[in-house]
Short mmCIF file of C-alpha atoms and ligand atoms in Angstrom, two decimals:
data_model
loop_
_atom_site.label_atom_id
_atom_site.label_comp_id
_atom_site.label_asym_id
_atom_site.label_seq_id
_atom_site.Cartn_x
_atom_site.Cartn_y
_atom_site.Cartn_z
CA UNK A 1 -17.26 0.31 293.12
CA UNK A 2 -20.62 2.12 292.69
CA UNK A 3 -19.78 4.29 295.66
CA UNK A 4 -16.53 5.66 294.19
CA UNK A 5 -18.57 6.87 291.37
CA UNK A 6 -19.34 10.40 291.01
CA UNK A 7 -23.07 11.72 290.85
CA UNK A 8 -24.48 13.73 288.63
CA UNK A 9 -28.31 14.77 288.77
CA UNK A 10 -29.96 15.36 285.72
CA UNK A 11 -33.23 16.98 285.95
CA UNK A 12 -35.73 16.93 282.86
CA UNK A 13 -35.77 13.34 281.44
CA UNK A 14 -36.90 14.61 277.87
CA UNK A 15 -34.55 14.09 274.39
CA UNK A 16 -31.73 16.29 276.08
CA UNK A 17 -31.85 14.62 279.72
CA UNK A 18 -32.08 11.11 278.42
CA UNK A 19 -29.20 11.79 276.31
CA UNK A 20 -27.12 13.81 278.75
CA UNK A 21 -27.81 11.18 281.16
CA UNK A 22 -26.56 8.38 278.63
CA UNK A 23 -23.34 10.30 278.25
CA UNK A 24 -22.62 10.43 281.90
CA UNK A 25 -23.52 6.77 282.42
CA UNK A 26 -21.26 5.96 279.53
CA UNK A 27 -18.47 8.13 281.25
CA UNK A 28 -18.58 5.98 284.29
CA UNK A 29 -20.89 8.34 286.54
CA UNK A 30 -23.88 7.50 288.52
CA UNK A 31 -26.87 9.21 287.21
CA UNK A 32 -29.86 10.67 289.25
CA UNK A 33 -32.64 11.38 286.68
CA UNK A 34 -35.62 13.49 287.56
CA UNK A 35 -38.80 14.68 285.69
CA UNK A 36 -41.79 16.53 286.91
CA UNK A 37 -44.13 14.21 284.57
CA UNK A 38 -45.28 10.85 285.73
CA UNK A 39 -43.68 7.99 283.63
CA UNK A 40 -41.04 10.51 281.92
CA UNK A 41 -38.40 8.94 283.68
CA UNK A 42 -39.46 5.18 282.73
CA UNK A 43 -39.48 6.54 279.29
CA UNK A 44 -36.08 7.77 279.47
CA UNK A 45 -34.81 4.47 280.88
CA UNK A 46 -36.07 2.70 277.94
CA UNK A 47 -34.70 5.32 275.40
CA UNK A 48 -31.48 5.34 277.23
CA UNK A 49 -31.47 1.23 277.01
CA UNK A 50 -31.78 1.61 273.03
CA UNK A 51 -29.30 4.23 273.02
CA UNK A 52 -26.31 2.05 275.11
CA UNK A 53 -27.46 -0.59 272.90
CA UNK A 54 -26.68 1.29 269.79
CA UNK A 55 -23.20 2.53 271.02
CA UNK A 56 -22.38 -0.71 271.96
CA UNK A 57 -22.90 -2.29 268.72
CA UNK A 58 -21.11 0.50 267.24
CA UNK A 59 -18.04 -0.07 269.50
CA UNK A 60 -18.17 -3.57 268.21
CA UNK A 61 -19.08 -5.07 271.72
CA UNK A 62 -19.69 -9.04 271.60
CA UNK A 63 -23.28 -9.73 271.49
CA UNK A 64 -22.96 -12.35 274.23
CA UNK A 65 -21.57 -9.91 276.70
CA UNK A 66 -23.91 -6.96 275.16
CA UNK A 67 -26.72 -7.17 277.73
CA UNK A 68 -24.24 -7.17 280.44
CA UNK A 69 -22.77 -4.26 279.17
CA UNK A 70 -25.67 -2.37 279.15
CA UNK A 71 -27.15 -3.47 282.80
CA UNK A 72 -23.74 -2.53 283.93
CA UNK A 73 -24.44 0.76 282.99
CA UNK A 74 -28.04 0.97 283.46
CA UNK A 75 -27.42 -0.04 287.22
CA UNK A 76 -26.00 3.28 288.03
CA UNK A 77 -29.30 5.18 286.61
CA UNK A 78 -31.63 6.10 289.79
CA UNK A 79 -34.86 7.98 289.13
CA UNK A 80 -35.62 9.70 292.58
CA UNK A 81 -39.10 11.14 292.76
CA UNK A 82 -37.77 14.67 293.69
CA UNK A 83 -35.31 17.48 292.88
CA UNK A 84 -34.48 17.47 296.82
CA UNK A 85 -33.36 13.80 296.68
CA UNK A 86 -31.81 13.59 293.39
CA UNK A 87 -29.52 16.47 294.45
CA UNK A 88 -28.39 15.25 297.60
CA UNK A 89 -24.53 14.15 297.39
CA UNK A 90 -23.91 15.25 293.72
CA UNK A 91 -20.73 16.85 292.09
CA UNK A 92 -23.05 18.43 289.66
CA UNK A 93 -26.65 19.03 288.52
CA UNK A 94 -27.86 19.61 284.95
CA UNK A 95 -31.18 20.99 284.26
CA UNK A 96 -32.56 19.87 280.90
CA UNK A 97 -36.25 21.11 281.52
CA UNK A 98 -38.69 23.01 279.05
CA UNK A 99 -36.99 26.24 277.54
CA UNK A 100 -38.54 28.86 279.89
CA UNK A 101 -37.04 31.28 281.55
CA UNK A 102 -39.42 31.47 284.64
CA UNK A 103 -39.60 27.60 284.82
CA UNK A 104 -35.59 27.46 284.53
CA UNK A 105 -35.48 30.38 287.31
CA UNK A 106 -37.88 28.34 289.66
CA UNK A 107 -35.78 25.38 289.19
CA UNK A 108 -32.43 27.10 290.06
CA UNK A 109 -34.02 28.52 293.21
CA UNK A 110 -35.11 24.86 294.26
CA UNK A 111 -31.59 23.53 293.35
CA UNK A 112 -29.76 26.03 295.47
CA UNK A 113 -31.89 25.18 298.40
CA UNK A 114 -31.39 21.56 297.96
CA UNK A 115 -27.53 21.18 296.67
CA UNK A 116 -24.35 21.60 298.67
CA UNK A 117 -22.37 25.09 298.52
CA UNK A 118 -19.88 23.56 295.90
CA UNK A 119 -22.26 21.86 293.72
CA UNK A 120 -22.10 22.91 290.22
CA UNK A 121 -25.44 23.96 288.50
CA UNK A 122 -25.63 23.78 284.92
CA UNK A 123 -28.26 24.42 282.70
CA UNK A 124 -28.44 23.08 279.10
CA UNK A 125 -30.46 26.02 277.44
CA UNK A 126 -29.92 26.44 273.91
CA UNK A 127 -31.62 30.27 273.57
CA UNK A 128 -31.83 31.91 277.08
CA UNK A 129 -29.16 33.72 278.88
CA UNK A 130 -27.10 31.68 281.58
CA UNK A 131 -26.80 35.10 283.71
CA UNK A 132 -30.43 35.44 283.72
CA UNK A 133 -30.95 31.88 284.81
CA UNK A 134 -28.28 32.23 287.01
CA UNK A 135 -29.60 35.35 289.07
CA UNK A 136 -32.21 33.08 290.58
CA UNK A 137 -29.42 30.85 292.48
CA UNK A 138 -28.49 31.58 295.88
CA UNK A 139 -24.69 31.59 294.16
CA UNK A 140 -24.53 32.59 290.62
CA UNK A 141 -20.98 32.13 290.36
CA UNK A 142 -21.36 28.30 290.39
CA UNK A 143 -23.94 28.28 287.83
CA UNK A 144 -22.73 27.45 284.09
CA UNK A 145 -24.14 26.58 280.71
CA UNK A 146 -23.52 23.18 279.37
CA UNK A 147 -24.73 23.22 276.19
CA UNK A 148 -24.94 19.78 274.57
CA UNK A 149 -26.16 19.28 271.01
CA UNK A 150 -28.75 16.80 269.90
CA UNK A 151 -28.28 13.66 270.00
CA UNK A 152 -26.04 14.29 272.91
CA UNK A 153 -24.30 10.62 273.10
CA UNK A 154 -23.28 11.33 269.49
CA UNK A 155 -22.01 14.64 268.96
CA UNK A 156 -19.09 15.71 270.83
CA UNK A 157 -19.46 19.47 271.11
CA UNK A 158 -20.38 20.91 274.39
CA UNK A 159 -20.38 24.49 274.86
CA UNK A 160 -19.50 25.68 278.28
CA UNK A 161 -20.85 28.93 278.77
CA UNK A 162 -19.68 31.37 281.61
CA UNK A 163 -22.44 33.88 282.56
CA UNK A 164 -21.77 37.06 283.62
CA UNK A 165 -21.27 36.05 287.42
CA UNK A 166 -19.89 32.46 286.78
CA UNK A 167 -16.70 32.10 288.64
CA UNK A 168 -13.74 30.68 286.56
CA UNK A 169 -13.50 27.50 288.89
CA UNK A 170 -16.74 26.62 287.99
CA UNK A 171 -16.42 26.65 284.58
CA UNK A 172 -13.25 24.90 284.58
CA UNK A 173 -14.96 22.24 286.64
CA UNK A 174 -17.88 21.69 284.64
CA UNK A 175 -15.27 21.76 281.35
CA UNK A 176 -13.40 19.28 283.17
CA UNK A 177 -16.34 16.89 283.98
CA UNK A 178 -17.85 16.65 280.47
CA UNK A 179 -13.97 16.07 278.95
CA UNK A 180 -14.00 13.05 281.25
CA UNK A 181 -17.18 11.94 279.59
CA UNK A 182 -15.40 12.04 276.32
CA UNK A 183 -16.95 15.47 275.00
CA UNK A 184 -15.35 18.32 273.44
CA UNK A 185 -15.73 21.29 275.63
CA UNK A 186 -15.68 24.87 273.88
CA UNK A 187 -15.58 27.89 276.35
CA UNK A 188 -17.86 30.76 275.12
CA UNK A 189 -19.23 33.84 277.10
CA UNK A 190 -22.90 34.35 277.56
CA UNK A 191 -24.35 35.66 274.34
CA UNK A 192 -27.38 34.91 271.94
CA UNK A 193 -26.78 31.53 270.20
CA UNK A 194 -23.62 31.28 271.93
CA UNK A 195 -21.13 30.00 269.27
CA UNK A 196 -22.88 27.55 266.78
CA UNK A 197 -26.55 28.65 266.91
CA UNK A 198 -25.05 31.97 266.06
CA UNK A 199 -22.28 31.42 263.64
CA UNK A 200 -24.06 28.77 261.96
CA UNK A 201 -27.42 30.67 261.43
CA UNK A 202 -26.43 31.66 257.92
CA UNK A 203 -26.32 28.19 256.78
CA UNK A 204 -29.93 28.12 256.76
CA UNK A 205 -30.66 32.01 256.33
CA UNK A 206 -28.67 32.81 253.24
CA UNK A 207 -29.90 29.77 251.55
CA UNK A 208 -33.34 30.77 251.99
CA UNK A 209 -32.97 34.44 250.88
CA UNK A 210 -31.06 32.75 247.79
CA UNK A 211 -34.31 30.67 246.99
CA UNK A 212 -36.69 33.60 247.74
CA UNK A 213 -34.85 35.76 245.45
CA UNK A 214 -35.11 32.98 242.45
CA UNK A 215 -31.15 32.85 242.27
CA UNK A 216 -30.98 29.31 243.37
CA UNK A 217 -33.62 26.22 243.87
CA UNK A 218 -33.75 23.70 246.71
CA UNK A 219 -31.97 21.44 244.39
CA UNK A 220 -29.21 23.64 243.33
CA UNK A 221 -28.39 25.37 246.70
CA UNK A 222 -28.32 21.77 248.36
CA UNK A 223 -26.11 20.35 245.68
CA UNK A 224 -23.79 23.36 245.93
CA UNK A 225 -23.34 22.81 249.67
CA UNK A 226 -22.96 19.40 249.48
CA UNK A 227 -20.21 20.05 246.41
CA UNK A 228 -18.44 22.08 248.59
CA UNK A 229 -18.01 19.51 251.25
CA UNK A 230 -20.88 20.12 253.63
CA UNK A 231 -22.42 16.94 254.83
CA UNK A 232 -25.78 17.91 254.01
CA UNK A 233 -27.86 20.47 252.21
CA UNK A 234 -29.30 23.24 254.31
CA UNK A 235 -32.86 22.21 252.75
CA UNK A 236 -32.23 18.66 253.68
CA UNK A 237 -30.79 20.07 257.07
CA UNK A 238 -33.87 22.11 258.05
CA UNK A 239 -36.28 19.09 257.03
CA UNK A 240 -34.11 16.65 259.08
CA UNK A 241 -34.31 18.95 262.34
CA UNK A 242 -38.09 20.32 261.53
CA UNK A 243 -38.86 23.54 259.95
CA UNK A 244 -40.68 24.53 263.04
CA UNK A 245 -37.46 23.86 265.40
CA UNK A 246 -35.29 25.62 262.97
CA UNK A 247 -37.64 28.86 262.94
CA UNK A 248 -37.97 28.81 266.71
CA UNK A 249 -34.06 28.91 266.98
CA UNK A 250 -33.95 31.78 264.13
CA UNK A 251 -36.78 33.55 266.36
CA UNK A 252 -34.88 33.22 269.49
CA UNK A 253 -31.70 34.54 268.06
CA UNK A 254 -33.30 37.17 266.04
CA UNK A 255 -35.26 38.41 269.12
CA UNK A 256 -32.38 38.09 271.75
CA UNK A 257 -30.01 39.69 269.25
CA UNK A 258 -32.09 43.09 269.30
CA UNK A 259 -33.74 42.22 265.69
CA UNK A 260 -30.87 42.66 263.48
CA UNK A 261 -32.18 42.43 260.01
CA UNK A 262 -29.56 39.83 259.06
CA UNK A 263 -30.95 37.35 261.51
CA UNK A 264 -34.79 38.00 260.53
CA UNK A 265 -36.67 34.65 259.94
CA UNK A 266 -37.32 33.80 256.45
CA UNK A 267 -41.13 34.38 255.23
CA UNK A 268 -40.66 30.94 253.63
CA UNK A 269 -40.38 29.15 257.12
CA UNK A 270 -43.36 30.78 258.55
CA UNK A 271 -45.34 29.66 255.67
CA UNK A 272 -44.17 26.27 255.70
CA UNK A 273 -44.65 26.01 259.34
CA UNK A 274 -48.09 27.74 259.17
CA UNK A 275 -48.99 25.07 256.53
CA UNK A 276 -47.71 22.18 258.43
CA UNK A 277 -45.18 21.23 256.35
CA UNK A 278 -42.60 20.71 259.41
CA UNK A 279 -39.88 18.65 257.01
CA UNK A 280 -39.54 14.87 257.48
CA UNK A 281 -41.56 14.02 260.43
CA UNK A 282 -44.74 15.53 258.57
CA UNK A 283 -43.84 13.83 255.30
CA UNK A 284 -43.18 17.11 253.61
CA UNK A 285 -41.46 20.51 254.08
CA UNK A 286 -38.81 21.61 251.37
CA UNK A 287 -39.24 17.99 249.94
CA UNK A 288 -41.47 15.33 249.99
CA UNK A 289 -41.20 12.01 251.82
CA UNK A 290 -42.44 8.66 251.39
CA UNK A 291 -41.42 5.68 253.83
CA UNK A 292 -38.84 8.48 255.29
CA UNK A 293 -37.33 8.76 251.87
CA UNK A 294 -37.07 12.02 249.83
CA UNK A 295 -38.89 12.07 246.53
CA UNK A 296 -37.49 15.15 245.43
CA UNK A 297 -38.60 19.00 246.19
CA UNK A 298 -41.91 19.49 246.79
CA UNK A 299 -43.81 22.18 244.67
CA UNK A 300 -42.83 25.57 244.82
CA UNK A 301 -44.02 28.03 247.59
CA UNK A 302 -46.17 30.14 244.86
CA UNK A 303 -46.36 33.55 246.25
CA UNK A 304 -42.96 33.75 248.11
CA UNK A 305 -40.52 33.27 245.52
CA UNK A 306 -39.81 35.71 242.91
CA UNK A 307 -40.56 34.24 239.24
CA UNK A 308 -40.50 35.98 236.07
CA UNK A 309 -39.10 39.14 234.61
CA UNK A 310 -37.04 40.65 237.25
CA UNK A 311 -35.96 37.68 238.89
CA UNK A 312 -32.12 37.18 239.15
CA UNK A 313 -30.14 34.93 236.74
CA UNK A 314 -29.72 31.52 238.60
CA UNK A 315 -26.25 31.37 240.50
CA UNK A 316 -23.93 28.77 239.62
CA UNK A 317 -23.06 26.09 242.64
CA UNK A 318 -19.49 27.96 243.25
CA UNK A 319 -21.14 31.25 243.62
CA UNK A 320 -23.65 30.02 245.79
CA UNK A 321 -21.11 28.12 248.11
CA UNK A 322 -19.17 31.06 248.37
CA UNK A 323 -21.81 33.24 249.16
CA UNK A 324 -23.31 31.12 252.02
CA UNK A 325 -19.49 30.37 253.41
CA UNK A 326 -18.84 34.52 253.36
CA UNK A 327 -21.99 34.91 255.19
CA UNK A 328 -20.94 32.39 257.93
CA UNK A 329 -17.53 33.74 257.86
CA UNK A 330 -18.56 37.24 258.39
CA UNK A 331 -20.77 36.19 261.26
CA UNK A 332 -17.69 34.47 262.67
CA UNK A 333 -15.80 37.75 262.56
CA UNK A 334 -18.56 39.54 264.08
CA UNK A 335 -18.88 37.18 267.02
CA UNK A 336 -14.79 37.28 267.60
CA UNK A 337 -15.08 41.05 267.89
CA UNK A 338 -17.60 40.92 270.41
CA UNK A 339 -15.08 38.50 272.53
CA UNK A 340 -17.61 35.56 272.77
CA UNK A 341 -14.97 33.04 271.93
CA UNK A 342 -11.60 32.65 270.87
CA UNK A 343 -10.65 31.91 266.88
CA UNK A 344 -9.66 28.40 267.18
CA UNK A 345 -12.58 27.52 269.82
CA UNK A 346 -15.16 28.85 266.87
CA UNK A 347 -13.38 26.80 264.08
CA UNK A 348 -13.46 23.82 266.59
CA UNK A 349 -16.99 24.39 267.30
CA UNK A 350 -18.09 24.71 263.99
CA UNK A 351 -16.48 21.46 262.91
CA UNK A 352 -17.69 19.33 265.65
CA UNK A 353 -21.04 21.13 266.33
CA UNK A 354 -22.31 21.48 262.76
CA UNK A 355 -20.29 19.30 260.91
CA UNK A 356 -18.70 21.72 258.72
CA UNK A 357 -15.89 20.37 256.78
CA UNK A 358 -13.65 23.49 257.94
CA UNK A 359 -13.94 26.42 260.32
CA UNK A 360 -14.26 29.97 259.05
CA UNK A 361 -10.99 31.27 259.97
CA UNK A 362 -9.43 28.25 258.38
CA UNK A 363 -11.28 29.10 255.38
CA UNK A 364 -10.13 32.64 255.51
CA UNK A 365 -6.60 31.73 255.84
CA UNK A 366 -6.73 29.51 252.84
CA UNK A 367 -8.50 32.38 250.73
CA UNK A 368 -6.64 35.33 251.96
CA UNK A 369 -7.81 37.81 254.46
CA UNK A 370 -7.61 40.54 251.63
CA UNK A 371 -9.29 38.73 249.01
CA UNK A 372 -12.25 37.67 251.50
CA UNK A 373 -12.70 41.49 252.38
CA UNK A 374 -13.05 42.10 248.50
CA UNK A 375 -15.83 39.44 248.19
CA UNK A 376 -17.68 40.84 251.02
CA UNK A 377 -17.60 44.33 249.77
CA UNK A 378 -19.01 43.39 246.48
CA UNK A 379 -21.99 41.42 247.92
CA UNK A 380 -22.95 43.88 250.69
CA UNK A 381 -23.91 46.46 247.88
CA UNK A 382 -26.80 43.98 247.59
CA UNK A 383 -27.01 42.94 251.20
CA UNK A 384 -25.16 45.12 253.55
CA UNK A 385 -26.76 43.78 256.73
CA UNK A 386 -25.27 40.44 256.03
CA UNK A 387 -21.96 41.26 254.22
CA UNK A 388 -20.72 44.16 255.52
CA UNK A 389 -17.18 43.37 256.40
CA UNK A 390 -17.12 42.85 260.27
CA UNK A 391 -14.78 45.37 262.09
CA UNK A 392 -12.91 42.49 263.20
CA UNK A 393 -12.03 41.43 259.98
CA UNK A 394 -11.40 45.01 258.73
CA UNK A 395 -8.72 45.15 261.55
CA UNK A 396 -7.23 42.10 260.48
CA UNK A 397 -6.89 42.78 256.66
CA UNK A 398 -5.35 46.42 257.76
CA UNK A 399 -2.93 44.62 260.22
CA UNK A 400 -1.76 42.67 257.04
CA UNK A 401 -3.20 39.25 258.72
P1 NAI B 1 -38.22 17.87 276.10
O1 NAI B 1 -39.37 18.23 276.05
O2 NAI B 1 -37.94 16.64 275.13
O3 NAI B 1 -38.04 17.47 277.76
C1 NAI B 1 -38.28 18.55 278.61
C2 NAI B 1 -38.68 17.40 279.90
O4 NAI B 1 -38.59 18.38 281.08
C3 NAI B 1 -40.22 16.84 279.79
O5 NAI B 1 -39.97 15.44 280.12
C4 NAI B 1 -40.71 17.77 280.93
O6 NAI B 1 -41.59 16.71 281.47
C5 NAI B 1 -39.71 18.10 282.02
N1 NAI B 1 -40.08 19.10 282.75
C6 NAI B 1 -40.58 20.35 282.63
N2 NAI B 1 -40.45 21.08 283.67
C7 NAI B 1 -39.93 20.46 284.75
C8 NAI B 1 -39.49 20.92 285.68
N3 NAI B 1 -39.83 21.91 286.52
N4 NAI B 1 -39.00 20.15 286.59
C9 NAI B 1 -38.54 18.50 286.07
N5 NAI B 1 -38.86 18.10 285.00
C10 NAI B 1 -39.69 19.28 284.14
O7 NAI B 1 -37.21 19.11 275.77
P2 NAI B 1 -35.60 18.99 275.27
O8 NAI B 1 -35.74 19.05 273.73
O9 NAI B 1 -34.90 17.74 275.87
O10 NAI B 1 -35.05 20.33 275.80
C11 NAI B 1 -34.67 20.55 276.92
C12 NAI B 1 -33.56 21.61 277.10
O11 NAI B 1 -32.63 21.27 276.31
C13 NAI B 1 -34.16 22.90 276.68
O12 NAI B 1 -33.89 24.12 277.54
C14 NAI B 1 -33.88 23.11 275.28
O13 NAI B 1 -33.59 24.36 274.83
C15 NAI B 1 -32.28 22.24 275.60
N6 NAI B 1 -31.70 22.01 274.16
C16 NAI B 1 -32.45 21.20 273.00
C17 NAI B 1 -31.94 20.51 272.27
C18 NAI B 1 -32.70 19.91 271.30
O14 NAI B 1 -32.42 19.58 269.84
N7 NAI B 1 -33.83 19.27 271.51
C19 NAI B 1 -30.32 20.83 271.83
C20 NAI B 1 -29.75 21.76 272.67
C21 NAI B 1 -30.57 21.99 274.12
#
């Protein structure tokens, strides 16, 4: 049977590479996993084994057959010693190495030389330009972005990114392959943050601005967002993913978008990272953790948050949630206006990639376009960069949509 299975090479056996390899193995493919660092593929194999065991347990696979189920899949994982060997006979190669443009460009040069002409070359970059990476390949038309989310075996969304020179057939084939792995591919043009990292940026930045202004507390803002149906509050979420990781993503988007003030990272994030308060993994971030459990909000960040006379009155939960959602909605309309993705795709990406209870356009359809413009207008007196209604939204309101 094994000869009939298609083969994918995954280059980079870290968090994402191991996760993607597991996804492909579960999807019935053979995987050739390579890494530059000695021992990395052994560690990845161990992680994939644990990951498969978790998936099998969730799927209700009998404990008697569990080991066989896992070993059957792992039997299709190979760990060749070089990229050249790994990409011989593959249909697809996915790069998941360090997030560094020059390193990725070097690798794509190598992949171009070693892989057959029709092989799709994909990058899992979350913040670099797919177009810039593709230029290092001999045939940039076959280079696509396949942006998986962490943890890859669990989250269904894969953003399929077309660079400036990506051929339609290449994006289509890549989307078809990940769909066969039971993922939800969503098409997006090559632009900073793609869909989720851009449209969801206000989910953390707006709460940070509210916290800084004194209009809300860590607890009140988190409670407002979970009360509005979001699975986690923004501060609990930042603690979970790591405040350093969140800050790096915020910085990346800010720089790649030409430093618009609405994407400027918060001084609160900078201060916490400088103090080593990185979230759950450090035992303290916005909350304090003992044995992995939150023991409540950590002491206030003196000097950053405005208190006392002149500070705004605390906002109620509904106003907080509405304000954060409006910032997301406005960004979604900007992304739509920039032509990066279709409306339904943005909605789906936000539900699947960010676990939002509804897509931004669904929320507008429910609330009324005109009403949303009025709400944004009211807030833009305070913060025009974030809330000045996007042109695509104004156009829709004018056309009565
Ligand atoms: P990681 O640091 O866990 O793993 C990177 C691996 O690549 C390491 O094992 C390293 O030894 C290896 N490597 C570095 N240069 C190499 C080369 N030239 N050839 C072969 N192997 C090489 O990194 P992680 O988190 O897995 O990220 C990988 C990529 O995925 C990055 O581009 C990142 O931006 C992207 N990404 C990360 C997500 C995350 O949440 N961690 C989510 C989505 C995308």
